[in-house]
mmCIF file of C-alpha atoms in Angstrom:
data_model
loop_
_atom_site.group_PDB
_atom_site.id
_atom_site.type_symbol
_atom_site.label_atom_id
_atom_site.label_comp_id
_atom_site.label_asym_id
_atom_site.label_seq_id
_atom_site.Cartn_x
_atom_site.Cartn_y
_atom_site.Cartn_z
ATOM 1 C CA MET Q 1 -133.343 -104.120 20.448
ATOM 2 C CA LYS Q 2 -130.132 -102.334 20.976
ATOM 3 C CA ALA Q 3 -127.599 -105.085 23.092
ATOM 4 C CA LYS Q 4 -126.536 -102.948 26.783
ATOM 5 C CA LEU Q 5 -122.949 -102.725 28.482
ATOM 6 C CA ILE Q 6 -123.013 -101.286 31.676
ATOM 7 C CA VAL Q 7 -119.471 -100.185 32.642
ATOM 8 C CA PHE Q 8 -118.490 -99.346 36.569
ATOM 9 C CA SER Q 9 -115.649 -96.726 35.736
ATOM 10 C CA ASP Q 10 -114.349 -93.901 37.896
ATOM 11 C CA TYR Q 11 -112.340 -90.337 36.830
ATOM 12 C CA ILE Q 12 -109.178 -91.343 38.328
ATOM 13 C CA CYS Q 13 -108.722 -94.241 36.926
ATOM 14 C CA PRO Q 14 -106.331 -94.195 33.145
ATOM 15 C CA PHE Q 15 -107.366 -97.793 32.062
ATOM 16 C CA CYS Q 16 -111.403 -96.120 32.397
ATOM 17 C CA PHE Q 17 -109.736 -93.596 30.389
ATOM 18 C CA PHE Q 18 -108.631 -95.878 27.498
ATOM 19 C CA ALA Q 19 -112.103 -97.912 28.163
ATOM 20 C CA LEU Q 20 -114.001 -95.337 27.223
ATOM 21 C CA MET Q 21 -111.977 -94.582 23.545
ATOM 22 C CA ARG Q 22 -112.659 -98.274 23.113
ATOM 23 C CA ILE Q 23 -115.968 -98.027 23.612
ATOM 24 C CA GLU Q 24 -116.438 -95.113 21.769
ATOM 25 C CA LYS Q 25 -115.004 -97.346 19.179
ATOM 26 C CA LEU Q 26 -116.884 -99.982 19.571
ATOM 27 C CA LYS Q 27 -120.393 -97.783 19.061
ATOM 28 C CA LYS Q 28 -119.632 -96.894 15.922
ATOM 29 C CA GLU Q 29 -119.555 -100.504 14.890
ATOM 30 C CA TYR Q 30 -122.334 -101.824 16.730
ATOM 31 C CA LYS Q 31 -125.800 -100.586 17.915
ATOM 32 C CA ILE Q 32 -125.156 -100.938 21.474
ATOM 33 C CA GLU Q 33 -126.295 -99.343 24.802
ATOM 34 C CA VAL Q 34 -124.052 -98.133 26.887
ATOM 35 C CA GLU Q 35 -124.718 -97.449 30.687
ATOM 36 C CA TRP Q 36 -122.046 -95.887 32.753
ATOM 37 C CA LYS Q 37 -121.647 -96.015 36.271
ATOM 38 C CA ASN Q 38 -120.495 -93.931 38.698
ATOM 39 C CA TYR Q 39 -117.821 -95.964 41.162
ATOM 40 C CA GLU Q 40 -115.800 -94.002 43.502
ATOM 41 C CA LEU Q 41 -112.783 -96.385 43.217
ATOM 42 C CA HIS Q 42 -110.936 -94.462 45.867
ATOM 43 C CA PRO Q 43 -113.175 -92.474 48.384
ATOM 44 C CA TYR Q 44 -110.411 -92.095 50.593
ATOM 45 C CA ILE Q 45 -108.292 -90.249 48.915
ATOM 46 C CA PRO Q 46 -108.330 -86.747 50.761
ATOM 47 C CA PRO Q 47 -110.906 -83.998 49.284
ATOM 48 C CA ASN Q 48 -107.823 -81.584 48.031
ATOM 49 C CA GLY Q 49 -106.093 -84.289 46.032
ATOM 50 C CA ALA Q 50 -103.021 -86.792 47.383
ATOM 51 C CA PRO Q 51 -99.578 -87.622 45.815
ATOM 52 C CA LYS Q 52 -99.615 -90.358 43.782
ATOM 53 C CA HIS Q 53 -97.422 -92.423 46.291
ATOM 54 C CA PHE Q 54 -100.457 -92.279 48.454
ATOM 55 C CA LEU Q 55 -102.017 -95.301 47.094
ATOM 56 C CA GLY Q 56 -98.301 -96.927 47.148
ATOM 57 C CA LYS Q 57 -95.277 -96.027 45.322
ATOM 58 C CA GLU Q 58 -95.017 -99.648 43.990
ATOM 59 C CA TYR Q 59 -98.126 -99.657 42.960
ATOM 60 C CA MET Q 60 -98.251 -96.860 41.047
ATOM 61 C CA ASP Q 61 -95.216 -97.303 39.581
ATOM 62 C CA VAL Q 62 -96.778 -100.557 37.766
ATOM 63 C CA VAL Q 63 -99.626 -98.565 37.020
ATOM 64 C CA GLU Q 64 -97.460 -96.346 35.110
ATOM 65 C CA GLN Q 65 -95.766 -98.445 33.069
ATOM 66 C CA SER Q 66 -98.845 -100.382 32.050
ATOM 67 C CA ILE Q 67 -100.130 -97.278 30.790
ATOM 68 C CA LYS Q 68 -97.476 -96.024 29.325
ATOM 69 C CA LYS Q 69 -97.963 -99.006 27.211
ATOM 70 C CA ILE Q 70 -101.137 -98.438 26.472
ATOM 71 C CA ALA Q 71 -101.105 -94.923 25.563
ATOM 72 C CA GLU Q 72 -98.443 -95.762 23.228
ATOM 73 C CA ILE Q 73 -100.700 -97.907 21.337
ATOM 74 C CA GLU Q 74 -103.563 -95.815 21.501
ATOM 75 C CA ASN Q 75 -101.369 -92.737 20.114
ATOM 76 C CA VAL Q 76 -102.557 -90.548 22.991
ATOM 77 C CA GLU Q 77 -100.300 -88.453 24.598
ATOM 78 C CA LEU Q 78 -100.986 -88.597 28.939
ATOM 79 C CA LYS Q 79 -99.691 -85.537 30.942
ATOM 80 C CA SER Q 80 -97.976 -87.160 33.841
ATOM 81 C CA THR Q 81 -99.036 -85.322 37.759
ATOM 82 C CA PRO Q 82 -98.104 -85.594 40.301
ATOM 83 C CA PHE Q 83 -101.405 -85.555 41.805
ATOM 84 C CA ILE Q 84 -104.200 -87.780 42.384
ATOM 85 C CA PRO Q 85 -107.659 -85.499 42.830
ATOM 86 C CA ASN Q 86 -110.417 -86.982 44.899
ATOM 87 C CA SER Q 87 -113.320 -87.659 42.330
ATOM 88 C CA HIS Q 88 -116.430 -87.547 44.362
ATOM 89 C CA LEU Q 89 -117.206 -83.999 43.056
ATOM 90 C CA ALA Q 90 -116.671 -85.044 39.545
ATOM 91 C CA LEU Q 91 -118.892 -88.477 39.365
ATOM 92 C CA GLU Q 92 -121.881 -86.119 40.937
ATOM 93 C CA ALA Q 93 -121.103 -83.258 38.327
ATOM 94 C CA SER Q 94 -121.378 -86.089 36.038
ATOM 95 C CA GLU Q 95 -125.084 -87.459 37.338
ATOM 96 C CA PHE Q 96 -125.966 -83.555 37.030
ATOM 97 C CA ALA Q 97 -125.322 -83.876 33.252
ATOM 98 C CA LYS Q 98 -126.765 -86.906 32.981
ATOM 99 C CA ASP Q 99 -130.041 -85.140 34.174
ATOM 100 C CA LYS Q 100 -129.321 -82.489 31.843
ATOM 101 C CA GLY Q 101 -128.972 -84.621 28.667
ATOM 102 C CA VAL Q 102 -125.395 -84.141 28.128
ATOM 103 C CA PHE Q 103 -123.764 -87.152 30.064
ATOM 104 C CA GLU Q 104 -121.310 -88.428 26.981
ATOM 105 C CA PRO Q 105 -119.591 -85.310 26.346
ATOM 106 C CA PHE Q 106 -119.443 -84.288 30.106
ATOM 107 C CA HIS Q 107 -117.917 -87.586 30.780
ATOM 108 C CA LYS Q 108 -115.105 -87.340 28.145
ATOM 109 C CA MET Q 109 -114.312 -84.177 28.557
ATOM 110 C CA VAL Q 110 -113.644 -84.526 32.523
ATOM 111 C CA PHE Q 111 -111.858 -88.292 31.478
ATOM 112 C CA GLU Q 112 -109.140 -85.239 29.480
ATOM 113 C CA ALA Q 113 -109.211 -83.131 31.772
ATOM 114 C CA TYR Q 114 -107.537 -84.823 33.321
ATOM 115 C CA PHE Q 115 -105.346 -87.156 31.713
ATOM 116 C CA PRO Q 116 -104.326 -85.572 28.382
ATOM 117 C CA GLU Q 117 -104.469 -81.974 30.326
ATOM 118 C CA GLY Q 118 -103.011 -82.865 33.684
ATOM 119 C CA LYS Q 119 -105.978 -80.611 35.265
ATOM 120 C CA ASP Q 120 -107.382 -81.102 38.753
ATOM 121 C CA ILE Q 121 -110.782 -82.474 38.310
ATOM 122 C CA GLY Q 122 -111.239 -82.610 42.390
ATOM 123 C CA LYS Q 123 -111.742 -79.068 42.335
ATOM 124 C CA LYS Q 124 -115.345 -77.535 42.099
ATOM 125 C CA GLU Q 125 -113.845 -74.468 38.892
ATOM 126 C CA THR Q 126 -112.565 -77.562 37.001
ATOM 127 C CA LEU Q 127 -115.992 -78.899 36.609
ATOM 128 C CA LEU Q 128 -117.668 -75.856 36.619
ATOM 129 C CA SER Q 129 -115.492 -74.594 33.635
ATOM 130 C CA ILE Q 130 -116.145 -77.729 31.733
ATOM 131 C CA ALA Q 131 -119.955 -77.729 32.264
ATOM 132 C CA GLY Q 132 -119.809 -73.703 30.644
ATOM 133 C CA GLU Q 133 -118.761 -75.213 27.560
ATOM 134 C CA LEU Q 134 -121.623 -77.315 27.452
ATOM 135 C CA LYS Q 135 -123.788 -74.386 28.054
ATOM 136 C CA LEU Q 136 -125.204 -75.939 31.299
ATOM 137 C CA ASP Q 137 -126.326 -73.521 34.376
ATOM 138 C CA THR Q 138 -123.008 -73.460 36.099
ATOM 139 C CA GLU Q 139 -124.670 -71.780 38.979
ATOM 140 C CA GLU Q 140 -127.181 -75.067 39.818
ATOM 141 C CA LEU Q 141 -124.160 -77.350 39.265
ATOM 142 C CA SER Q 142 -122.406 -75.080 41.786
ATOM 143 C CA ASN Q 143 -125.283 -75.461 43.982
ATOM 144 C CA ALA Q 144 -125.758 -79.036 43.499
ATOM 145 C CA LEU Q 145 -122.209 -79.765 44.171
ATOM 146 C CA ASP Q 146 -122.094 -77.505 47.352
ATOM 147 C CA ASN Q 147 -124.890 -79.584 49.279
ATOM 148 C CA HIS Q 148 -124.208 -83.137 47.009
ATOM 149 C CA ILE Q 149 -127.188 -83.906 45.988
ATOM 150 C CA TYR Q 150 -126.549 -87.035 43.663
ATOM 151 C CA HIS Q 151 -124.441 -87.988 46.707
ATOM 152 C CA THR Q 152 -127.169 -90.634 46.747
ATOM 153 C CA ARG Q 153 -126.855 -91.615 43.217
ATOM 154 C CA LEU Q 154 -123.556 -92.845 43.961
ATOM 155 C CA GLU Q 155 -123.983 -94.661 47.236
ATOM 156 C CA GLU Q 156 -126.854 -96.806 44.671
ATOM 157 C CA VAL Q 157 -123.614 -97.198 42.588
ATOM 158 C CA LEU Q 158 -122.048 -98.826 45.381
ATOM 159 C CA ARG Q 159 -125.031 -100.726 46.111
ATOM 160 C CA GLU Q 160 -124.929 -102.167 42.500
ATOM 161 C CA LYS Q 161 -121.516 -102.846 42.819
ATOM 162 C CA ILE Q 162 -121.826 -105.501 45.400
ATOM 163 C CA LEU Q 163 -124.832 -107.213 43.582
ATOM 164 C CA TYR Q 164 -122.173 -107.415 40.461
ATOM 165 C CA GLY Q 165 -119.256 -108.207 42.246
ATOM 166 C CA VAL Q 166 -117.673 -105.598 40.955
ATOM 167 C CA ILE Q 167 -113.771 -105.620 42.623
ATOM 168 C CA GLY Q 168 -111.770 -102.569 40.171
ATOM 169 C CA THR Q 169 -112.564 -100.620 37.715
ATOM 170 C CA PRO Q 170 -113.117 -100.712 34.587
ATOM 171 C CA THR Q 171 -115.584 -103.409 34.727
ATOM 172 C CA PHE Q 172 -117.936 -104.431 31.862
ATOM 173 C CA VAL Q 173 -120.956 -106.323 32.599
ATOM 174 C CA MET Q 174 -122.960 -107.363 29.669
ATOM 175 C CA GLY Q 175 -125.942 -109.960 29.675
ATOM 176 C CA LYS Q 176 -124.546 -112.780 32.274
ATOM 177 C CA THR Q 177 -120.878 -111.811 31.352
ATOM 178 C CA LYS Q 178 -118.593 -109.564 33.650
ATOM 179 C CA LEU Q 179 -115.182 -109.073 32.694
ATOM 180 C CA VAL Q 180 -112.969 -106.695 34.998
ATOM 181 C CA GLY Q 181 -110.009 -104.889 34.004
ATOM 182 C CA LEU Q 182 -109.383 -103.245 31.076
ATOM 183 C CA GLN Q 183 -110.004 -105.292 27.834
ATOM 184 C CA GLU Q 184 -108.655 -105.592 24.475
ATOM 185 C CA TYR Q 185 -111.029 -104.052 21.902
ATOM 186 C CA SER Q 186 -110.907 -107.415 20.058
ATOM 187 C CA THR Q 187 -112.392 -108.910 23.407
ATOM 188 C CA LEU Q 188 -115.019 -106.227 23.835
ATOM 189 C CA LYS Q 189 -116.270 -107.170 20.114
ATOM 190 C CA GLU Q 190 -116.846 -110.932 20.957
ATOM 191 C CA LEU Q 191 -119.056 -109.444 24.034
ATOM 192 C CA ILE Q 192 -121.004 -108.246 21.937
ATOM 193 C CA THR Q 193 -121.609 -110.995 19.508
ATOM 194 C CA GLN Q 194 -122.061 -113.565 21.618
ATOM 195 C CA THR Q 195 -124.316 -111.674 23.816
ATOM 196 C CA LYS Q 196 -126.385 -110.575 20.553
ATOM 197 C CA GLY Q 197 -126.260 -114.276 19.439
ATOM 198 C CA ARG Q 198 -127.859 -115.584 22.387
#
């Protein structure tokens, strides 16, 4: 039986992007099941996005310095964008991809569209383009996004967030252990080996 790792994550969270990279590496080393929870971190960002200082200039300066260091360690080049998109549609589209059995590639492509490529993932057109690359029915997805068919799923995650005591992203949950924030690869390995040993 595979150990199950639950991850609360949002596409506009740079630390979640790095978490994905580390989890992909983990999956090559361990037989684990990963369940991503689409948690909308900043629902108050306007639908058309906002300038980065919307979240506070000092806060964003600290975040940008942190992710710059991590990007260097991971050998990834991130495209600095002056805006932060609203992630609600991207999270809904991700639930659609989950129902169609292509969650993992869609999930990765949305992260890559925003961080390395600097695209606006708050725009429906960007999400439909990603869906098209995966041969998904873009008309069906467009209709689902227009009618917010998957909104209730995101609300369920918000309820789960309270049950798990999630206060930020990424949050990793395995068994009775919860780790908040981006974790070192060695810490994630330890989490898996300790949980499997119980």
